[in-house]
Amino acid sequence: MTNYQKELVQVAAVAVAALQTSLAGSTELDAAGTAVHTKILDMIGDERRRQEAKFGTRLQTDVTGSPIFWFAVLGEEVGEVAREILEGRAA
């Protein structure tokens, strides 16, 4: 695994930790008897399928050889999370 890939894993791990924290004690998840971690992975898989339906797989990189597209999407999503926090809707 390259250092770049390790950094991406760290980004994903922080996002999962934030989601776990916000779902702690969620009756929606606990009532089904599903482990929170497993449910989060299911939620991530669902989101990836929505992204692929919207954008395509985009496994290729742009002409410069860097995955600019996905970083733009990541930046947009991080901005939306920040807005939710600032507007008091983070739970």
CSV table of C-alpha atoms in Angstrom, one decimal, residues 5-52:
chain,number,residue,atom,x,y,z
A,5,GLN,CA,-3.5,5.0,-0.1
A,6,LYS,CA,-2.7,4.9,3.6
A,7,GLU,CA,-3.7,8.6,3.9
A,8,LEU,CA,-7.0,7.8,2.1
A,9,VAL,CA,-7.7,5.0,4.5
A,10,GLN,CA,-7.1,7.4,7.4
A,11,VAL,CA,-9.6,9.8,5.9
A,12,ALA,CA,-12.2,7.0,5.6
A,13,ALA,CA,-11.5,5.8,9.2
A,14,VAL,CA,-12.0,9.3,10.6
A,15,ALA,CA,-15.3,9.6,8.7
A,16,VAL,CA,-16.4,6.2,10.0
A,17,ALA,CA,-15.5,7.2,13.6
A,18,ALA,CA,-17.5,10.4,13.3
A,19,LEU,CA,-20.5,8.4,12.0
A,20,GLN,CA,-20.2,5.9,14.8
A,21,THR,CA,-20.2,8.7,17.3
A,22,SER,CA,-23.3,10.3,15.8
A,23,LEU,CA,-25.1,6.9,15.7
A,24,ALA,CA,-24.2,5.8,19.3
A,25,GLY,CA,-27.3,4.5,21.0
A,26,SER,CA,-29.4,4.9,17.9
A,27,THR,CA,-32.6,2.8,18.3
A,28,GLU,CA,-32.9,2.6,14.6
A,29,LEU,CA,-29.8,0.6,14.3
A,30,ASP,CA,-29.9,-1.3,17.7
A,31,ALA,CA,-33.6,-2.4,17.2
A,32,ALA,CA,-32.6,-4.4,14.2
A,33,GLY,CA,-29.9,-6.2,16.1
A,34,THR,CA,-27.3,-5.1,13.6
A,35,ALA,CA,-23.9,-4.1,14.9
A,36,VAL,CA,-23.3,-0.4,14.3
A,37,HIS,CA,-20.0,-1.1,12.4
A,38,THR,CA,-21.7,-3.5,10.0
A,39,LYS,CA,-24.6,-1.1,9.5
A,40,ILE,CA,-22.1,1.7,8.7
A,41,LEU,CA,-20.4,-0.4,6.1
A,42,ASP,CA,-23.8,-1.1,4.6
A,43,MET,CA,-24.6,2.6,4.5
A,44,ILE,CA,-21.2,3.3,2.8
A,45,GLY,CA,-21.9,0.6,0.2
A,46,ASP,CA,-25.4,2.2,-0.5
A,47,GLU,CA,-23.8,5.6,-0.9
A,48,ARG,CA,-21.1,4.3,-3.3
A,49,ARG,CA,-23.9,2.8,-5.4
A,50,ARG,CA,-25.7,6.1,-5.5
A,51,GLN,CA,-22.5,7.9,-6.4
A,52,GLU,CA,-21.8,5.4,-9.2
